[in-house]
Short mmCIF file of C-alpha atoms in Angstrom, two decimals:
data_model
loop_
_atom_site.label_atom_id
_atom_site.label_comp_id
_atom_site.label_asym_id
_atom_site.label_seq_id
_atom_site.Cartn_x
_atom_site.Cartn_y
_atom_site.Cartn_z
CA UNK L 244 53.62 100.74 124.64
CA UNK L 245 54.46 102.16 128.13
CA UNK L 246 50.88 101.52 129.36
CA UNK L 247 50.78 97.97 127.92
CA UNK L 248 54.22 97.07 129.45
CA UNK L 249 53.16 98.36 132.97
CA UNK L 250 49.82 96.61 132.84
CA UNK L 251 51.66 93.36 131.77
CA UNK L 252 53.95 93.66 134.79
CA UNK L 253 50.93 93.90 137.18
CA UNK L 254 49.30 91.00 135.53
CA UNK L 255 52.39 88.95 135.79
CA UNK L 256 52.86 89.80 139.51
CA UNK L 257 49.13 88.72 140.15
CA UNK L 258 49.71 85.39 138.44
CA UNK L 259 53.14 84.70 140.02
CA UNK L 260 51.61 84.91 143.49
CA UNK L 261 49.08 82.27 142.54
CA UNK L 262 51.43 79.88 140.67
CA UNK L 263 54.00 80.27 143.49
CA UNK L 264 51.77 78.35 145.84
CA UNK L 265 52.42 75.28 143.78
CA UNK L 266 56.07 76.00 142.67
CA UNK L 267 58.67 76.16 145.35
CA UNK L 268 61.23 77.94 143.16
CA UNK L 269 58.72 80.65 142.26
CA UNK L 270 57.74 80.98 145.80
CA UNK L 271 61.29 81.81 146.89
CA UNK L 272 61.36 84.74 144.53
CA UNK L 273 57.89 85.96 145.56
CA UNK L 274 58.58 85.85 149.21
CA UNK L 275 62.17 87.27 148.71
CA UNK L 276 60.86 90.20 146.66
CA UNK L 277 58.50 91.08 149.44
CA UNK L 278 61.35 91.27 151.88
CA UNK L 279 63.67 93.39 149.80
CA UNK L 280 62.84 96.84 150.84
CA UNK L 281 63.14 96.05 154.51
CA UNK L 282 66.51 94.38 154.01
CA UNK L 283 67.81 97.35 152.14
CA UNK L 284 66.44 99.97 154.71
CA UNK L 285 68.20 98.02 157.45
CA UNK L 286 71.60 98.32 155.77
CA UNK L 287 71.67 101.44 153.58
CA UNK L 288 71.60 104.88 155.26
CA UNK L 289 70.94 108.21 153.73
CA UNK L 290 74.54 109.38 153.85
CA UNK L 291 75.98 106.12 152.49
CA UNK L 292 77.86 106.09 149.32
CA UNK L 293 76.43 103.10 147.37
CA UNK L 294 77.08 101.05 144.27
CA UNK L 295 74.41 98.70 142.80
CA UNK L 296 75.20 95.49 141.00
CA UNK L 297 72.44 93.75 139.18
CA UNK L 298 72.42 90.17 137.69
CA UNK L 299 69.65 88.09 136.37
CA UNK L 300 71.00 84.89 137.90
CA UNK L 301 74.15 82.91 138.95
CA UNK L 302 75.71 82.79 135.50
CA UNK L 303 75.68 86.47 135.19
CA UNK L 304 76.94 86.91 138.84
CA UNK L 305 79.92 84.77 137.86
CA UNK L 306 80.33 86.83 134.77
CA UNK L 307 80.40 90.17 136.72
CA UNK L 308 82.43 88.95 139.65
CA UNK L 309 85.90 89.86 138.31
CA UNK L 310 84.58 93.48 137.99
CA UNK L 311 82.73 93.45 141.30
CA UNK L 312 85.93 92.38 143.03
CA UNK L 313 87.99 95.20 141.63
CA UNK L 314 85.27 97.70 142.43
CA UNK L 315 84.88 96.31 146.03
CA UNK L 316 88.64 96.85 146.57
CA UNK L 317 88.94 100.15 144.86
CA UNK L 318 85.94 101.72 146.48
CA UNK L 319 86.03 100.09 149.90
CA UNK L 320 84.14 102.99 151.55
CA UNK L 321 81.06 102.27 149.44
CA UNK L 322 78.27 99.96 150.41
CA UNK L 323 77.47 97.54 147.69
CA UNK L 324 73.87 96.39 146.89
CA UNK L 325 73.66 93.22 144.82
CA UNK L 326 70.28 92.22 143.36
CA UNK L 327 69.18 89.12 141.49
CA UNK L 328 66.06 88.38 139.65
CA UNK L 329 66.29 84.58 139.72
CA UNK L 330 66.38 82.24 142.88
CA UNK L 331 69.10 80.25 141.26
CA UNK L 332 71.28 83.39 141.69
CA UNK L 333 70.07 84.69 145.00
CA UNK L 334 69.92 81.52 146.88
CA UNK L 335 73.40 80.46 146.07
CA UNK L 336 75.07 83.85 146.50
CA UNK L 337 72.87 85.54 149.08
CA UNK L 338 75.87 85.52 151.57
CA UNK L 339 78.54 86.62 149.15
CA UNK L 340 81.17 88.89 150.80
CA UNK L 341 81.28 90.92 147.62
CA UNK L 342 78.15 92.90 148.81
CA UNK L 343 76.80 94.43 151.95
CA UNK L 344 73.27 93.48 151.12
CA UNK L 345 71.82 90.98 148.71
CA UNK L 346 68.24 91.07 147.66
CA UNK L 347 65.78 89.95 145.03
CA UNK L 348 64.98 92.78 142.59
CA UNK L 349 61.34 93.80 143.17
CA UNK L 350 59.23 93.54 140.02
CA UNK L 351 59.75 96.36 137.49
CA UNK L 352 56.87 98.76 138.35
CA UNK L 353 57.30 102.39 138.40
CA UNK L 354 56.44 102.43 142.22
CA UNK L 355 59.00 99.71 142.95
CA UNK L 356 61.68 101.52 140.99
CA UNK L 357 61.20 104.79 142.76
CA UNK L 358 61.17 103.20 146.22
CA UNK L 359 64.24 101.03 145.45
CA UNK L 360 66.17 104.13 144.26
CA UNK L 361 64.88 106.20 147.18
CA UNK L 362 66.50 103.74 149.55
CA UNK L 363 69.69 102.81 147.66
CA UNK L 364 70.46 106.15 145.95
CA UNK L 365 73.30 104.45 144.04
CA UNK L 366 76.28 106.61 142.98
CA UNK L 367 77.08 104.01 140.31
CA UNK L 368 75.19 100.95 138.95
CA UNK L 369 76.50 97.99 136.99
CA UNK L 370 74.21 95.64 135.12
CA UNK L 371 75.39 92.40 133.61
CA UNK L 372 74.75 91.08 130.13
CA UNK L 373 71.10 91.42 129.36
CA UNK L 374 68.62 91.84 132.35
CA UNK L 375 67.16 95.16 131.26
CA UNK L 376 64.22 96.44 133.29
CA UNK L 377 62.77 99.66 131.68
CA UNK L 378 61.17 101.31 134.85
CA UNK L 379 64.29 100.95 136.86
CA UNK L 380 66.62 102.21 134.15
CA UNK L 381 64.36 105.05 133.11
CA UNK L 382 64.10 106.14 136.72
CA UNK L 383 67.86 106.05 136.99
CA UNK L 384 68.03 108.26 133.95
CA UNK L 385 65.47 110.65 135.30
CA UNK L 386 67.48 111.05 138.45
CA UNK L 387 70.76 111.49 136.52
CA UNK L 388 72.25 108.48 138.17
CA UNK L 389 75.18 106.76 136.48
CA UNK L 390 74.91 103.14 135.13
CA UNK L 391 76.75 100.87 132.69
CA UNK L 392 75.99 97.56 131.16
CA UNK L 393 78.88 95.01 130.85
CA UNK L 394 79.33 91.82 128.85
CA UNK L 395 76.47 92.68 126.78
CA UNK L 396 75.44 90.50 123.71
CA UNK L 397 72.70 91.38 121.35
CA UNK L 398 70.86 89.49 118.60
CA UNK L 399 68.74 90.90 115.78
CA UNK L 400 65.61 89.26 116.87
CA UNK L 401 65.49 91.01 120.22
CA UNK L 402 62.89 93.65 120.84
CA UNK L 403 65.35 96.50 120.84
CA UNK L 404 65.67 96.18 117.13
CA UNK L 405 61.97 95.67 116.30
CA UNK L 406 59.36 98.37 115.57
CA UNK L 407 57.64 97.74 118.84
CA UNK L 408 60.82 98.11 120.88
CA UNK L 409 60.84 101.81 121.59
CA UNK L 410 60.54 101.44 125.36
CA UNK L 411 63.35 98.91 125.48
CA UNK L 412 65.50 101.26 123.28
CA UNK L 413 64.94 104.10 125.71
CA UNK L 414 65.84 101.81 128.62
CA UNK L 415 69.14 101.17 126.92
CA UNK L 416 69.69 104.91 126.53
CA UNK L 417 69.93 105.10 130.40
CA UNK L 418 73.39 103.53 130.33
CA UNK L 419 76.16 105.94 129.95
CA UNK L 420 78.31 103.30 128.46
CA UNK L 421 77.75 99.80 127.13
CA UNK L 422 80.59 97.16 127.07
CA UNK L 423 79.67 94.49 124.47
CA UNK L 424 81.10 90.96 123.86
CA UNK L 425 81.32 91.09 120.07
CA UNK L 426 81.36 93.24 116.99
CA UNK L 427 77.87 92.23 115.80
CA UNK L 428 76.48 93.59 119.09
CA UNK L 429 78.24 96.88 118.56
CA UNK L 430 76.86 97.17 115.05
CA UNK L 431 73.31 96.37 116.10
CA UNK L 432 73.52 99.18 118.69
CA UNK L 433 74.88 101.56 116.12
CA UNK L 434 71.88 100.86 113.86
CA UNK L 435 69.54 102.15 116.68
CA UNK L 436 71.87 105.22 117.23
CA UNK L 437 73.50 103.93 120.41
CA UNK L 438 77.20 104.94 120.06
CA UNK L 439 78.51 105.00 123.56
CA UNK L 440 79.78 101.41 123.18
CA UNK L 441 83.13 99.60 123.64
CA UNK L 442 83.91 96.25 122.23
CA UNK L 443 85.59 94.80 125.43
CA UNK L 444 84.84 91.12 125.14
CA UNK L 445 83.44 88.78 127.71
CA UNK L 446 84.40 89.04 131.33
CA UNK L 447 83.88 85.31 131.72
CA UNK L 448 87.39 84.78 130.25
CA UNK L 449 88.82 86.86 133.01
CA UNK L 450 86.61 84.92 135.56
CA UNK L 451 87.79 81.40 134.46
CA UNK L 452 91.36 82.67 134.23
CA UNK L 453 91.32 83.58 137.80
CA UNK L 454 90.64 79.90 138.50
CA UNK L 455 94.25 79.08 137.70
CA UNK L 456 95.29 81.29 140.73
CA UNK L 457 93.13 79.16 143.10
CA UNK L 458 94.20 75.97 144.96
CA UNK L 459 92.24 73.43 142.90
CA UNK L 460 93.49 70.42 144.88
CA UNK L 461 90.71 67.94 145.97
CA UNK L 462 92.06 65.09 148.05
CA UNK L 463 89.14 62.81 147.32
CA UNK L 464 89.49 63.40 143.57
CA UNK L 465 93.27 62.50 143.80
CA UNK L 466 92.27 59.35 145.66
CA UNK L 467 89.70 58.45 142.95
CA UNK L 468 91.75 59.32 139.89
CA UNK L 469 94.97 57.54 140.78
CA UNK L 470 96.85 59.09 138.00
CA UNK L 471 94.68 57.41 135.35
CA UNK L 472 92.96 59.14 132.37
CA UNK L 473 89.99 60.98 133.55
CA UNK L 474 86.88 62.12 131.68
CA UNK L 475 84.93 64.77 133.48
CA UNK L 476 81.28 65.13 132.50
CA UNK L 477 80.16 68.56 133.80
CA UNK L 478 76.60 69.93 134.19
CA UNK L 479 75.14 66.86 132.41
CA UNK L 480 71.34 66.49 131.70
CA UNK L 481 69.48 63.20 131.02
CA UNK L 482 70.07 63.71 127.19
CA UNK L 483 73.77 63.75 127.77
CA UNK L 484 73.79 60.96 130.32
CA UNK L 485 71.87 58.65 128.04
CA UNK L 486 74.74 58.65 125.54
CA UNK L 487 77.51 58.81 128.09
CA UNK L 488 76.25 55.95 130.25
CA UNK L 489 75.94 53.78 127.23
CA UNK L 490 79.57 54.61 126.25
CA UNK L 491 80.83 53.96 129.82
CA UNK L 492 79.00 50.55 130.00
CA UNK L 493 80.12 49.52 126.52
CA UNK L 494 83.78 50.71 126.90
CA UNK L 495 84.57 49.70 130.45
CA UNK L 496 88.41 50.23 130.76
CA UNK L 497 90.39 50.02 134.00
CA UNK L 498 92.70 52.68 132.59
CA UNK L 499 89.92 55.27 132.30
CA UNK L 500 87.99 56.94 135.09
CA UNK L 501 84.83 59.10 134.80
CA UNK L 502 83.52 61.85 136.98
CA UNK L 503 79.90 62.97 136.40
CA UNK L 504 78.58 66.24 137.95
CA UNK L 505 74.99 66.37 136.97
CA UNK L 506 73.12 69.68 136.75
CA UNK L 507 70.30 68.30 138.73
CA UNK L 508 71.32 66.56 141.91
CA UNK L 509 67.86 65.59 143.20
CA UNK L 510 68.18 62.19 145.00
CA UNK L 511 65.80 60.29 142.65
CA UNK L 512 67.60 61.33 139.45
CA UNK L 513 71.00 60.58 141.18
CA UNK L 514 69.85 57.14 142.14
CA UNK L 515 68.51 56.47 138.56
CA UNK L 516 71.83 57.51 137.09
CA UNK L 517 73.83 55.34 139.52
CA UNK L 518 71.65 52.29 138.80
CA UNK L 519 72.15 52.86 134.98
CA UNK L 520 75.82 52.18 135.26
CA UNK L 521 77.21 48.68 135.19
CA UNK L 522 80.57 49.62 136.67
CA UNK L 523 81.67 50.26 140.28
CA UNK L 524 80.27 53.80 141.10
CA UNK L 525 80.58 56.10 144.10
CA UNK L 526 78.48 59.10 145.14
CA UNK L 527 80.20 62.11 146.62
CA UNK L 528 77.68 61.94 149.49
CA UNK L 529 78.79 58.45 150.35
CA UNK L 530 82.51 58.77 149.58
CA UNK L 531 83.61 57.98 153.14
CA UNK L 532 81.99 54.56 152.92
CA UNK L 533 83.74 53.34 149.79
CA UNK L 534 87.14 52.80 148.47
CA UNK L 535 87.34 55.46 145.69
CA UNK L 536 90.39 54.00 144.05
CA UNK L 537 88.45 50.94 143.14
CA UNK L 538 85.60 52.82 141.57
CA UNK L 539 85.39 53.63 137.79
CA UNK L 540 82.73 56.37 138.08
CA UNK L 541 82.36 59.05 140.65
CA UNK L 542 79.15 60.93 140.76
CA UNK L 543 79.29 64.38 142.35
CA UNK L 544 75.83 64.92 143.86
CA UNK L 545 76.66 68.33 145.40
CA UNK L 546 77.29 71.78 143.95
CA UNK L 547 80.32 74.10 144.06
CA UNK L 548 83.13 71.77 143.09
CA UNK L 549 82.99 71.48 139.30
CA UNK L 550 85.40 74.39 138.61
CA UNK L 551 88.18 72.63 140.67
CA UNK L 552 87.21 69.23 139.36
CA UNK L 553 87.85 70.33 135.78
CA UNK L 554 91.57 70.73 136.69
CA UNK L 555 91.59 66.85 136.86
CA UNK L 556 90.12 66.27 133.51
CA UNK L 557 92.11 64.85 130.55
CA UNK L 558 88.98 65.21 128.54
CA UNK L 559 85.76 67.14 129.37
CA UNK L 560 82.22 66.61 128.25
CA UNK L 561 80.09 69.73 129.00
CA UNK L 562 76.42 69.21 129.07
CA UNK L 563 73.32 70.99 128.18
CA UNK L 564 73.60 71.01 124.35
CA UNK L 565 72.27 67.52 123.55
CA UNK L 566 68.85 68.79 124.57
CA UNK L 567 67.35 72.26 124.56
CA UNK L 568 68.21 73.42 128.05
CA UNK L 569 71.36 75.36 126.92
CA UNK L 570 74.93 74.64 126.91
CA UNK L 571 76.80 75.04 130.09
CA UNK L 572 80.16 76.90 130.58
CA UNK L 573 82.84 75.48 128.37
CA UNK L 574 85.38 78.05 129.43
CA UNK L 575 85.84 76.50 132.83
CA UNK L 576 87.48 73.25 131.48
CA UNK L 577 89.12 75.15 128.55
CA UNK L 578 91.34 77.26 130.90
CA UNK L 579 92.97 74.09 132.24
CA UNK L 580 94.02 73.05 128.61
CA UNK L 581 91.45 70.41 128.27
CA UNK L 582 89.85 69.00 125.03
CA UNK L 583 86.10 69.44 125.17
CA UNK L 584 83.10 67.54 123.80
CA UNK L 585 79.58 69.17 123.65
CA UNK L 586 76.21 68.37 122.09
CA UNK L 587 74.64 69.58 118.98
CA UNK L 588 72.52 72.64 120.07
CA UNK L 589 75.30 75.16 120.58
CA UNK L 590 74.51 77.85 117.96
CA UNK L 591 73.25 80.48 120.50
CA UNK L 592 76.68 80.23 122.28
CA UNK L 593 79.18 82.50 120.49
CA UNK L 594 82.16 81.05 122.43
CA UNK L 595 81.15 77.49 121.35
CA UNK L 596 80.92 78.47 117.70
CA UNK L 597 84.25 80.21 117.85
CA UNK L 598 86.07 77.33 119.79
CA UNK L 599 84.74 74.70 117.44
CA UNK L 600 86.33 76.70 114.50
CA UNK L 601 89.47 78.03 116.28
CA UNK L 602 90.18 75.83 119.28
CA UNK L 603 89.80 72.39 120.73
CA UNK L 604 86.06 71.81 121.05
CA UNK L 605 84.21 69.03 119.24
CA UNK L 606 80.47 68.79 118.77
CA UNK L 607 78.55 65.47 118.57
CA UNK L 608 74.96 64.70 117.64
CA UNK L 609 74.61 60.93 118.05
CA UNK L 610 75.88 58.11 120.10
CA UNK L 611 78.17 56.93 117.24
CA UNK L 612 79.70 60.43 116.97
CA UNK L 613 80.24 60.47 120.79
CA UNK L 614 81.90 57.00 120.62
CA UNK L 615 84.16 57.90 117.71
CA UNK L 616 85.22 61.13 119.36
CA UNK L 617 85.96 59.78 122.75
CA UNK L 618 87.71 56.76 121.38
CA UNK L 619 89.96 59.13 119.26
CA UNK L 620 90.82 61.30 122.24
CA UNK L 621 91.43 58.56 124.63
CA UNK L 622 93.66 56.67 122.16
CA UNK L 623 95.49 59.72 120.74
CA UNK L 624 97.11 61.50 123.56
CA UNK L 625 99.06 63.80 121.19
CA UNK L 626 95.68 64.97 119.72
CA UNK L 627 93.96 65.40 122.98
CA UNK L 628 96.91 67.49 124.20
CA UNK L 629 96.90 69.66 121.12
CA UNK L 630 93.21 70.39 121.37
CA UNK L 631 93.69 71.21 125.04
CA UNK L 632 96.51 73.76 124.22
CA UNK L 633 94.27 75.36 121.62
CA UNK L 634 91.54 75.87 124.27
CA UNK L 635 93.94 77.31 126.86
CA UNK L 636 95.42 79.69 124.24
CA UNK L 637 91.79 80.81 123.27
CA UNK L 638 91.20 81.75 126.84
CA UNK L 639 94.43 83.76 127.13
CA UNK L 640 93.62 85.58 123.83
CA UNK L 641 90.24 86.68 124.91
CA UNK L 642 90.80 87.78 128.50
CA UNK L 643 91.26 91.44 129.37
CA UNK L 644 87.66 92.85 129.40
CA UNK L 645 87.84 93.50 133.16
CA UNK L 646 90.69 95.98 132.68
CA UNK L 647 88.91 97.97 130.06
CA UNK L 648 85.73 98.14 132.14
CA UNK L 649 87.39 99.03 135.40
CA UNK L 650 89.64 101.60 133.79
CA UNK L 651 86.53 103.36 132.53
CA UNK L 652 84.78 103.60 135.89
CA UNK L 653 85.65 106.66 137.88
CA UNK L 654 83.32 107.66 140.82
#
């Protein structure tokens, strides 16, 4: 199995280099990985004390950030290496102050693993959620270097729990401790004789709770909202927008404002979205040229503002689950005490399942269901407020993972 895995990595590397010539996103990763060792060597010296944080992408970075912040402050004499596998993480957070150097993780070959650890020689490593690379982890173990996995979530269909998953199981054994999100994950690890496990919950609850400590004021949103009821549509995809645009066009009401923050902000798709609306609509990029208070819809064609914008929501629709791209973060609006609507494909998201049962999240499958749900929440302020309170209480109940994790870490 080891031989097959290593051959597969080399084959993947060969094909990635070819495909990257025609795919700008893949090309960023290929070029970035080729520069990683030089970047590391320029910053990390032999006598440095080092911590290594690894995240697959931006979501995992946000998940790990509350832990990273504590460690950055507590171990201020350490240099921190932050690695990403995906361009969507690296390109957005390559200048984060949480780390001294940010790199793409070179592909998981034995040679790369040895070279990476020769340069970084981390005193302690933190992996977030699921990005498990056997050669790196087994090399950490061979060198007796400490590593933990945080906010992990496991499912029975993963390779760790299959007859062919021996290499991945050995990779998990490199972690001196694993902090999991739920009891099912702990039980699955127990079944493969991994017992150094703590049920700590999900650090994302701590992350979104910290948003309440920020200044979430946005003057242009105040100008747009004008104390009217505001529906925020966050991280929407075309499948979501098809239903929501129909609702907005059919239910035009001067008492209700809509903010749409699409996941994809390419100019062509933004223009298509704007043209599909039959009401006065403003774009963020053109906000200085329009009177925002006179508009019914505000399209946010930029990134980095959604967490604050959710603080203005009286109702939130979180995208991704009407299609198959994956539900986006419902915890961000929940922390502000906002009732939430999502699409139908949410089963792979434990927090969605729980919040539908225990809190204030409603799932819809069709336009008629969206229409009925939005009508109900817009007309019944008491119900909307109650569902929002349920969501805020759910966040409060589930935060605290960061304390458990950081209390464990002693370097």
